[in-house]
Each structure stands twice: as structure tokens, then as C-alpha cells.
Short mmCIF file of C-alpha atoms in Angstrom, two decimals:
data_model
loop_
_atom_site.label_atom_id
_atom_site.label_comp_id
_atom_site.label_asym_id
_atom_site.label_seq_id
_atom_site.Cartn_x
_atom_site.Cartn_y
_atom_site.Cartn_z
CA MET A 1 -19.60 54.03 -31.26
CA GLN A 2 -16.24 53.43 -29.62
CA SER A 3 -13.73 51.52 -31.75
CA ASP A 4 -12.70 49.38 -28.79
CA GLU A 5 -16.19 47.82 -28.80
CA TYR A 6 -15.21 46.07 -32.04
CA LEU A 7 -12.35 43.84 -33.13
CA LEU A 8 -11.28 43.37 -36.74
CA ALA A 9 -9.28 40.34 -37.88
CA ILE A 10 -7.47 40.61 -41.22
CA ASP A 11 -6.30 37.18 -42.34
CA LEU A 12 -3.64 37.64 -45.02
CA GLY A 13 -3.80 34.44 -47.01
CA THR A 14 -1.96 33.55 -50.20
CA THR A 15 -5.21 33.08 -52.11
CA LYS A 16 -7.45 35.64 -50.43
CA VAL A 17 -7.63 38.28 -47.72
CA CYS A 18 -10.42 37.55 -45.26
CA ALA A 19 -11.62 40.27 -42.87
CA VAL A 20 -14.01 39.49 -40.02
CA ILE A 21 -15.35 42.05 -37.55
CA ALA A 22 -16.86 41.16 -34.18
CA ARG A 23 -18.70 43.08 -31.50
CA VAL A 24 -17.48 42.51 -27.94
CA ILE A 25 -20.48 41.62 -25.77
CA SER A 26 -20.35 41.94 -21.98
CA GLY A 27 -16.57 41.99 -22.16
CA ASP A 28 -16.24 38.25 -22.73
CA ASP A 29 -18.22 37.16 -25.80
CA LEU A 30 -17.86 37.80 -29.52
CA GLU A 31 -20.64 38.33 -32.03
CA ILE A 32 -19.61 38.27 -35.69
CA ILE A 33 -21.27 41.21 -37.44
CA GLY A 34 -19.37 41.54 -40.72
CA ILE A 35 -17.28 39.52 -43.17
CA GLY A 36 -15.40 40.60 -46.29
CA THR A 37 -13.03 38.87 -48.69
CA HIS A 38 -10.89 39.90 -51.62
CA PRO A 39 -8.35 38.04 -53.78
CA SER A 40 -4.89 38.34 -52.27
CA GLU A 41 -2.71 40.43 -54.56
CA GLY A 42 0.78 41.86 -54.22
CA MET A 43 2.08 39.09 -51.97
CA GLN A 44 4.32 36.07 -52.56
CA ASN A 45 4.93 33.36 -49.94
CA GLY A 46 3.34 35.69 -47.40
CA ALA A 47 5.69 38.61 -48.11
CA VAL A 48 4.74 41.91 -49.72
CA VAL A 49 6.11 42.24 -53.25
CA ASP A 50 3.78 45.04 -54.39
CA LEU A 51 2.80 47.46 -51.63
CA GLU A 52 0.03 49.20 -53.56
CA ARG A 53 -1.74 45.99 -54.60
CA THR A 54 -1.45 44.53 -51.10
CA THR A 55 -2.94 47.72 -49.69
CA ARG A 56 -5.88 47.50 -52.08
CA SER A 57 -6.54 43.87 -51.14
CA ILE A 58 -6.55 44.65 -47.42
CA GLU A 59 -8.67 47.77 -47.87
CA SER A 60 -11.25 46.04 -50.06
CA ALA A 61 -11.74 43.04 -47.75
CA ALA A 62 -11.82 45.16 -44.58
CA GLN A 63 -14.19 47.78 -45.98
CA LYS A 64 -16.63 45.07 -47.06
CA ALA A 65 -16.64 43.72 -43.50
CA LEU A 66 -17.09 47.18 -41.98
CA ALA A 67 -19.88 48.05 -44.41
CA THR A 68 -21.74 44.83 -43.60
CA ALA A 69 -21.40 45.60 -39.89
CA GLY A 70 -22.39 49.25 -40.28
CA VAL A 71 -19.19 50.30 -38.51
CA ASP A 72 -16.76 53.00 -39.61
CA TYR A 73 -13.64 51.80 -37.80
CA ALA A 74 -12.33 48.99 -35.62
CA ARG A 75 -9.04 48.03 -34.02
CA ALA A 76 -7.32 45.65 -36.44
CA TRP A 77 -5.21 42.54 -35.97
CA ILE A 78 -3.19 41.00 -38.80
CA GLY A 79 -2.72 37.25 -39.21
CA ILE A 80 0.32 36.01 -41.14
CA ALA A 81 1.92 32.74 -42.22
CA ALA A 82 4.95 33.23 -44.41
CA GLY A 83 8.34 31.98 -45.45
CA PHE A 84 10.02 34.71 -43.39
CA ILE A 85 8.60 33.27 -40.14
CA GLN A 86 10.85 31.17 -37.91
CA SER A 87 10.06 29.38 -34.65
CA TYR A 88 12.45 28.41 -31.88
CA ASN A 89 12.31 26.65 -28.54
CA SER A 90 14.50 28.35 -25.97
CA ARG A 91 15.25 28.38 -22.24
CA GLY A 92 16.07 31.31 -19.99
CA SER A 93 16.95 31.55 -16.31
CA VAL A 94 17.39 34.23 -13.67
CA ALA A 95 18.48 34.33 -10.05
CA VAL A 96 15.61 35.41 -7.82
CA LEU A 97 17.06 38.23 -5.71
CA GLN A 98 14.38 38.15 -3.06
CA GLY A 99 13.36 34.52 -3.32
CA GLN A 100 12.00 34.25 0.20
CA ARG A 101 9.39 36.89 -0.64
CA GLY A 102 8.14 34.85 -3.55
CA ILE A 103 8.69 34.96 -7.30
CA THR A 104 7.13 38.02 -8.93
CA LYS A 105 5.89 38.86 -12.42
CA ALA A 106 9.06 40.91 -12.83
CA ASP A 107 11.14 37.76 -12.23
CA ILE A 108 9.09 35.87 -14.81
CA ARG A 109 9.54 38.66 -17.37
CA ALA A 110 13.29 38.69 -16.71
CA ALA A 111 13.50 34.94 -17.35
CA MET A 112 11.51 35.37 -20.57
CA ARG A 113 13.85 38.15 -21.73
CA ALA A 114 16.81 35.87 -21.07
CA ALA A 115 15.23 33.15 -23.22
CA VAL A 116 14.60 35.62 -26.04
CA ASP A 117 18.10 37.11 -25.96
CA LEU A 118 19.68 33.67 -26.40
CA LYS A 119 18.00 32.93 -29.72
CA ILE A 120 16.94 35.92 -31.78
CA PRO A 121 19.07 37.09 -34.75
CA PRO A 122 19.27 40.89 -35.13
CA GLU A 123 17.21 40.94 -38.35
CA MET A 124 14.29 39.16 -36.66
CA GLU A 125 11.41 40.57 -34.60
CA VAL A 126 9.61 38.63 -31.88
CA LEU A 127 5.91 38.06 -32.54
CA HIS A 128 5.09 35.59 -29.76
CA VAL A 129 6.81 34.42 -26.59
CA ILE A 130 4.76 31.48 -25.34
CA PRO A 131 5.71 29.85 -22.01
CA ARG A 132 5.96 26.05 -22.19
CA GLY A 133 6.77 25.42 -18.54
CA PHE A 134 8.82 26.61 -15.56
CA ARG A 135 11.36 25.19 -13.16
CA VAL A 136 11.93 26.60 -9.67
CA ASP A 137 15.23 25.41 -8.18
CA ASP A 138 14.99 21.61 -8.65
CA ILE A 139 11.20 21.48 -9.08
CA SER A 140 10.21 20.96 -12.73
CA GLY A 141 6.78 20.96 -14.34
CA VAL A 142 5.74 24.22 -12.68
CA ARG A 143 2.91 25.90 -14.60
CA ASP A 144 2.71 29.21 -12.72
CA PRO A 145 5.66 30.12 -10.47
CA GLU A 146 4.31 33.47 -9.25
CA GLY A 147 4.38 33.58 -5.46
CA MET A 148 6.54 30.46 -5.09
CA VAL A 149 9.67 30.64 -2.94
CA GLY A 150 12.92 29.84 -4.73
CA ASN A 151 16.37 31.06 -5.71
CA LEU A 152 16.52 30.11 -9.40
CA LEU A 153 13.74 30.50 -11.96
CA GLU A 154 13.98 28.79 -15.36
CA ILE A 155 11.48 29.05 -18.20
CA ASP A 156 11.02 27.10 -21.43
CA VAL A 157 9.44 29.17 -24.18
CA HIS A 158 8.32 28.82 -27.77
CA LEU A 159 9.43 31.84 -29.78
CA VAL A 160 7.83 32.94 -33.04
CA CYS A 161 9.80 35.52 -35.00
CA GLY A 162 9.63 37.23 -38.36
CA ARG A 163 11.97 39.34 -40.43
CA LYS A 164 11.62 42.96 -39.33
CA ASN A 165 11.47 44.41 -42.83
CA ASP A 166 8.78 41.99 -44.03
CA ILE A 167 6.62 42.65 -40.97
CA ALA A 168 7.12 46.40 -41.44
CA ASN A 169 5.95 46.16 -45.06
CA ILE A 170 2.76 44.36 -44.01
CA GLY A 171 2.21 47.05 -41.39
CA ARG A 172 2.68 49.78 -44.00
CA ALA A 173 0.15 48.18 -46.31
CA ALA A 174 -2.41 47.96 -43.50
CA GLN A 175 -1.79 51.55 -42.42
CA ALA A 176 -2.07 52.76 -46.01
CA ALA A 177 -5.42 50.97 -46.12
CA GLY A 178 -6.50 53.12 -43.17
CA PHE A 179 -6.07 50.79 -40.21
CA ARG A 180 -4.16 51.02 -36.98
CA ILE A 181 -2.63 47.61 -36.29
CA GLU A 182 -2.97 46.43 -32.71
CA GLY A 183 -0.93 43.27 -33.20
CA VAL A 184 0.36 40.56 -35.51
CA ILE A 185 -0.65 36.95 -34.94
CA LEU A 186 0.85 33.76 -36.36
CA GLN A 187 -1.98 32.05 -38.20
CA PRO A 188 -1.54 28.49 -36.83
CA ILE A 189 -1.66 29.85 -33.28
CA ALA A 190 -4.88 31.68 -34.14
CA SER A 191 -6.40 28.62 -35.82
CA SER A 192 -5.54 26.50 -32.78
CA MET A 193 -7.48 28.86 -30.51
CA SER A 194 -10.65 28.43 -32.55
CA VAL A 195 -10.64 24.68 -33.25
CA LEU A 196 -8.76 22.96 -30.38
CA SER A 197 -10.09 22.15 -26.94
CA GLN A 198 -7.98 22.25 -23.79
CA GLU A 199 -8.40 18.46 -23.52
CA GLU A 200 -6.90 17.99 -26.98
CA MET A 201 -3.94 20.24 -26.19
CA ASP A 202 -3.36 18.36 -22.93
CA ALA A 203 -3.52 14.92 -24.56
CA GLY A 204 -1.34 15.72 -27.58
CA VAL A 205 -2.60 17.04 -30.90
CA ALA A 206 -1.40 18.40 -34.23
CA MET A 207 -3.35 21.35 -35.64
CA VAL A 208 -2.83 21.48 -39.41
CA ASP A 209 -4.24 24.45 -41.34
CA ILE A 210 -3.96 23.77 -45.07
CA GLY A 211 -4.49 26.96 -47.01
CA GLY A 212 -3.83 27.99 -50.56
CA GLY A 213 -0.14 28.80 -50.28
CA THR A 214 0.97 27.27 -46.99
CA THR A 215 0.36 24.43 -44.60
CA ASP A 216 0.55 25.78 -41.05
CA ILE A 217 1.31 23.30 -38.28
CA ALA A 218 1.16 23.62 -34.49
CA ILE A 219 1.94 20.74 -32.11
CA TYR A 220 0.56 20.69 -28.55
CA LYS A 221 1.16 18.43 -25.55
CA ASP A 222 0.47 18.82 -21.82
CA GLY A 223 -1.40 22.03 -22.56
CA HIS A 224 1.59 23.76 -24.18
CA ILE A 225 2.69 24.43 -27.74
CA LEU A 226 5.79 22.39 -28.55
CA GLN A 227 6.37 23.37 -32.17
CA SER A 228 4.99 25.56 -34.94
CA ARG A 229 5.98 25.56 -38.57
CA ILE A 230 4.99 27.17 -41.86
CA VAL A 231 5.39 24.86 -44.87
CA LEU A 232 5.25 26.55 -48.28
CA VAL A 233 3.03 23.88 -49.79
CA GLY A 234 -0.74 24.16 -49.97
CA GLY A 235 -3.81 23.76 -52.11
CA ASP A 236 -2.58 26.14 -54.80
CA LEU A 237 0.25 23.75 -55.67
CA ILE A 238 -2.27 20.96 -56.17
CA THR A 239 -4.14 23.22 -58.59
CA LYS A 240 -0.90 24.07 -60.41
CA ASP A 241 -0.08 20.37 -60.68
CA LEU A 242 -3.46 19.82 -62.33
CA VAL A 243 -2.97 22.77 -64.68
CA SER A 244 0.28 21.20 -65.87
CA PHE A 245 -1.11 17.67 -66.11
CA LEU A 246 -4.41 18.58 -67.77
CA ALA A 247 -3.25 21.59 -69.82
CA ALA A 248 -6.33 23.28 -68.38
CA PRO A 249 -6.99 26.89 -67.35
CA VAL A 250 -6.41 27.60 -63.66
CA GLU A 251 -10.09 28.21 -62.92
CA HIS A 252 -11.11 24.92 -64.53
CA ALA A 253 -8.37 22.98 -62.74
CA GLU A 254 -9.55 24.47 -59.42
CA THR A 255 -13.14 23.43 -60.19
CA ILE A 256 -12.07 19.88 -61.00
CA LYS A 257 -10.08 19.69 -57.77
CA LYS A 258 -13.03 20.84 -55.67
CA ASN A 259 -15.73 18.81 -57.44
CA TYR A 260 -13.89 15.59 -58.30
CA GLY A 261 -10.63 15.63 -56.35
CA CYS A 262 -9.81 12.89 -53.85
CA ALA A 263 -6.66 12.36 -51.79
CA ILE A 264 -6.94 8.57 -52.17
CA THR A 265 -6.56 7.33 -55.75
CA ALA A 266 -7.66 3.80 -54.85
CA ALA A 267 -11.05 5.14 -53.78
CA THR A 268 -11.76 6.28 -57.35
CA ASP A 269 -13.60 4.23 -59.95
CA ASP A 270 -11.11 3.55 -62.76
CA ALA A 271 -13.93 3.63 -65.31
CA GLU A 272 -15.05 7.15 -64.43
CA VAL A 273 -13.88 9.84 -66.84
CA ILE A 274 -14.10 13.62 -66.66
CA GLU A 275 -14.33 16.08 -69.51
CA VAL A 276 -11.52 18.60 -69.24
CA GLN A 277 -11.56 22.03 -70.85
CA ARG A 278 -8.07 22.69 -72.15
CA ILE A 279 -6.23 25.92 -72.77
CA ARG A 280 -7.20 27.13 -76.22
CA PRO A 281 -6.87 26.34 -79.09
CA ARG A 282 -6.86 22.68 -78.04
CA PRO A 283 -10.29 21.03 -77.83
CA PRO A 284 -11.70 19.44 -74.65
CA HIS A 285 -10.75 15.85 -73.88
CA HIS A 286 -11.66 13.12 -71.40
CA ILE A 287 -9.34 11.89 -68.63
CA ALA A 288 -9.85 9.12 -66.11
CA ARG A 289 -10.71 10.53 -62.70
CA SER A 290 -8.22 8.10 -61.13
CA ASN A 291 -5.38 9.72 -63.10
CA ILE A 292 -6.41 13.15 -61.85
CA ASN A 293 -6.51 11.93 -58.27
CA PHE A 294 -3.12 10.27 -58.61
CA VAL A 295 -1.67 13.72 -59.30
CA ILE A 296 -3.51 15.10 -56.27
CA GLU A 297 -2.42 12.25 -54.00
CA CYS A 298 1.25 12.77 -54.84
CA ARG A 299 1.11 16.35 -53.56
CA VAL A 300 -0.95 15.33 -50.51
CA ASP A 301 1.73 12.76 -49.66
CA GLN A 302 4.26 15.60 -49.58
CA ILE A 303 2.10 17.61 -47.17
CA ILE A 304 1.59 14.62 -44.87
CA GLU A 305 5.32 13.94 -44.81
CA GLN A 306 5.92 17.52 -43.66
CA ILE A 307 3.35 17.00 -40.89
CA ARG A 308 5.18 13.84 -39.84
CA LYS A 309 8.57 15.59 -39.78
CA THR A 310 7.20 18.46 -37.71
CA VAL A 311 5.73 16.09 -35.13
CA LEU A 312 8.90 13.99 -34.97
CA SER A 313 10.97 17.11 -34.26
CA VAL A 314 9.44 17.22 -30.77
CA MET A 315 7.83 13.83 -30.05
CA SER A 316 6.63 10.51 -31.42
CA VAL A 317 3.61 10.43 -33.71
CA ASP A 318 2.10 7.94 -31.25
CA ASP A 319 2.04 10.77 -28.68
CA LEU A 320 -0.71 12.46 -30.71
CA VAL A 321 -3.37 10.96 -28.47
CA ALA A 322 -5.95 13.45 -29.78
CA GLY A 323 -4.73 12.92 -33.34
CA VAL A 324 -4.66 15.53 -36.09
CA VAL A 325 -7.17 18.36 -36.46
CA LEU A 326 -7.35 19.61 -40.05
CA THR A 327 -8.63 23.04 -40.94
CA GLY A 328 -8.27 25.68 -43.65
CA GLY A 329 -9.90 25.78 -47.07
CA SER A 330 -7.83 22.97 -48.58
CA SER A 331 -8.71 20.63 -45.71
CA LEU A 332 -12.07 20.15 -47.46
CA LEU A 333 -10.40 18.09 -50.23
CA GLY A 334 -12.23 14.79 -50.61
CA GLY A 335 -10.66 11.85 -48.78
CA LEU A 336 -8.07 13.98 -46.98
CA VAL A 337 -9.13 13.12 -43.43
CA GLU A 338 -9.04 9.39 -44.18
CA LYS A 339 -5.69 9.76 -45.98
CA VAL A 340 -4.10 11.44 -42.96
CA GLN A 341 -5.45 8.72 -40.69
CA ARG A 342 -4.00 5.99 -42.90
CA GLU A 343 -0.57 7.53 -43.35
CA LEU A 344 0.05 8.72 -39.78
CA GLY A 345 -1.79 5.97 -37.96
CA VAL A 346 -3.67 8.35 -35.66
CA GLY A 347 -7.15 9.81 -35.59
CA ALA A 348 -7.99 12.83 -37.72
CA ASN A 349 -10.98 15.12 -38.08
CA LEU A 350 -11.98 18.50 -39.46
CA GLY A 351 -11.67 21.43 -37.07
CA ILE A 352 -14.72 23.70 -36.98
CA PRO A 353 -14.28 27.08 -35.25
CA GLY A 354 -16.51 27.76 -32.28
CA GLY A 355 -17.00 30.15 -29.40
CA VAL A 356 -18.68 32.95 -31.36
CA THR A 357 -22.20 33.92 -32.44
CA GLY A 358 -23.47 35.60 -35.58
CA PHE A 359 -23.00 34.61 -39.24
CA THR A 360 -22.84 30.99 -38.06
CA ASP A 361 -23.79 29.66 -41.50
CA ILE A 362 -20.53 31.14 -42.81
CA VAL A 363 -18.07 31.06 -39.92
CA LYS A 364 -18.79 27.46 -38.85
CA SER A 365 -16.39 26.27 -41.52
CA PRO A 366 -12.69 25.31 -41.60
CA THR A 367 -12.14 28.19 -44.02
CA CYS A 368 -12.82 30.71 -41.21
CA ALA A 369 -10.74 29.06 -38.48
CA THR A 370 -7.85 31.53 -38.61
CA ALA A 371 -9.97 34.69 -38.62
CA ILE A 372 -12.16 33.47 -35.74
CA GLY A 373 -9.10 32.44 -33.74
CA MET A 374 -7.54 35.86 -34.35
CA LEU A 375 -10.59 37.53 -32.83
CA GLN A 376 -10.44 35.23 -29.81
CA TYR A 377 -6.73 35.96 -29.40
CA ALA A 378 -7.37 39.70 -29.71
CA LEU A 379 -10.11 39.55 -27.06
CA LYS A 380 -7.79 37.68 -24.71
CA GLU A 381 -5.06 40.30 -25.21
CA ARG A 382 -7.59 43.09 -24.72
CA LYS A 383 -8.64 41.67 -21.36
CA ARG A 384 -5.01 41.08 -20.31
CA VAL A 385 -4.00 44.67 -21.08
CA ARG A 386 -7.03 46.07 -19.28
CA ALA A 387 -6.29 43.92 -16.23
CA GLU A 388 -2.68 45.14 -16.15
CA ASN A 389 -3.78 48.75 -16.57
CA GLY A 390 -6.23 48.25 -13.72
CA LYS A 391 -3.47 46.98 -11.45
CA ILE A 392 -1.29 49.96 -12.36
CA ALA A 393 -4.18 52.31 -11.56
CA GLN A 394 -4.66 50.59 -8.21
CA ARG A 395 -0.97 51.01 -7.37
CA VAL A 396 -1.05 54.68 -8.34
CA TYR A 397 -4.18 55.18 -6.23
CA LYS A 398 -2.56 53.48 -3.23
CA LYS A 399 0.62 55.55 -3.55
CA THR A 400 -1.48 58.73 -3.81
CA CYS A 401 -3.43 57.78 -0.68
CA ASP A 402 -0.19 57.01 1.17
CA LEU A 403 1.24 60.36 0.14
CA LEU A 404 -1.89 62.27 1.18
CA SER A 405 -1.97 60.49 4.54
CA ARG A 406 1.36 62.10 5.40
CA PHE A 407 -0.22 65.54 5.28
CA PHE A 408 -3.76 64.94 6.55
#
């Protein structure tokens, strides 16, 4: 079996590594054929702090997915969300030398390079350059300038960058695990691909992926990404807050959060109490559920405030016509959707990944949004590269025919 028939997404989360493998069907569709997870070890805030342990985590999760699929190897894509990631909005412009012939892809690439060169510090590496819109001479709001006549081309882009050394360490861990990395994807961009519709991105929407270690935010309007941000606050901090408040083991605090946790304290019956297992040698005790949820709500308030700040950096919260789409494992916290609606004053709902077949009982969950989006992104890139290679082959063929025609 050819490895390019399969795509492997390796989602490097703070809590776990999730690997999902898909078969490419008829060039356009994805069928999930294998899933594997393993606790995330050797990483802190998304950065590698122990290369050997990170390698083992990646290898274990990926090999489980491959074994389930009955596949020996697949081209791998890595998804990251970390403290070393930075996003910028930038603008670049170029003079179109042969404007009367129409703007070419080369002109567009030159404008994009100009936008990148204005912003990127030397220690950073570009992960994504996402066009937000073009301007040709005095015409703004241009979505695709190729072929248009003009003298000056300007482009607005959203840049996603990461520290070179940190990205290199992730690449080394993946290679040591036995995988060739085809690309690195920012997790909120991947999640957006799997849970957002084009209508939502046109109207104005905030995609919020709340994981264990981070809350990943992407803001869209008029079909373009306006802002992305990684906030180093997630569900793990809620668990740590409960460990401190309850003096309970981590596993027990996590169970209480999942089974009894609610983001709205007022929705809890004050008379309800929960038995809490404490760290030995102290005996169990009973605590009002409302007190537990007060601790949870305080941390949720912090997350919502970061969502608000991210939105306000580019537009009014009222411009979120399509509201907030929540995804990620920690988005399943009780009362969270209603809490976001109350605090931000816009609609909110859970984002369920779609657009794939196979393992639907597992992948149709917010916990799989990033991995599914990574596969969709990888498929899109695969088709783009093949299309470009096809055009190059056509040009070579034409030049060869022109050359031969001179002699025959």
C-alpha cells in the first residue's frame, strides 16, 4: 500500500497525544480507519522538555492508530498549540511590473513575502501565511486578484509563527518515533476546519477549543481569519484548583469535575453534598457541590475574559453574528455553553467535527475536533501540491513540444 493513500494526524495536547489515521477515498473524501491515544509526557506548555518521553508518547499513540488501521506507515502531520506560538496581522505590497497583462501568482507570492518580511523576528519560523484580503490599486475587498489588471498589489495576511528551536525539537521527537513530518498545523486553525461552516466564518464567529493545557481561539469574519491566540489556561487548571481546594488526589478531582462540575454555581442545589476522597492519611469528607462549582466558575470566568479580549482585539463582540463555537475536551464541562452565552451576550454551541466517515461513534465528539481538522487540512494541502505539480508538468511538456517542433 502506498503511504500517500493515508494521512496521519498527531495532535500534541498537554494532557494526551491523539493520533488519527484516515484513508483518502477517490481523492476527495476521508475515512477514519484508526485511532490511538497516549498520555502526553515530556512536554510543558506545548514545548518539549524531555525529548525521550515525548518521543515515546508520539510513538505509542501513532502505533496504536496504525495497528488498528492495519497500516505500516503514513505521512504524518503534527498539530501544536503552545506558549511559543505568536500570531500577527501584517500587510505587504508590490508593484506589478506587467500590470496590463494581469496579476500573476508570482505577484501574489511576492506580496505575501513582503508581508512576512515586515513582521517576523529572526528566532521565529513561519507556520501559516493566511490571506485576509487584497487591494488592487484603489480597489479594496478583492478576494482573488489573479488575472486582474493593476499597478499595485497589496495583501493583508494573518501570520502564525513559532520559535524555531521549539518546532525543531517537536520534529526531532516525531522523527525519532519513526515518522516523516509533512507539516505542522496550528491547532485552532485545524479545529476551525472541522467544526465551522463557511456561513459561520462569513457572518462572524469565535472558535474556542478548550483543552487540558490551553484554550485556543480563532476569530473569523467575512470568510477570513482575523485573529488566533493560544491562552495557557485550560481544563487542567480547573482540576488543579479542585486538588488544592479539596485536598484530593488528581484523579479524584478530575472525576468530580467531570461528574459533578458546573460552570454556573447558581444552577447548583445548595443542599447537595459530595463525598470527597482526600489525600491520605486524611479521611473522606463531604463538601457542598455549590462550593465545588464556585471554584470551577472562577476559573471559567478567566477563560471567558480571555475570549472577550481576543475578540475585542479585532472587532466588537456584537459582530459575532454566528456566536461562539466551543470544542475540545474541556468544552464538555456542565453549564459551559450557557455560561458563555450569559457572559458574552451572544449565541454559543458545541462544535462537532464532520466531513469524515468511519469511527463515527468516537470522532463525532468535540474531543476529536483538532485531529479531524488536521486531516482535512492535510488533504487540502495534498490536493494543492498535486495541482501545482500538475501545472509544472504541463509547462515542461509544452516547452518540450515547442523545442521538438524546431527540429521536426
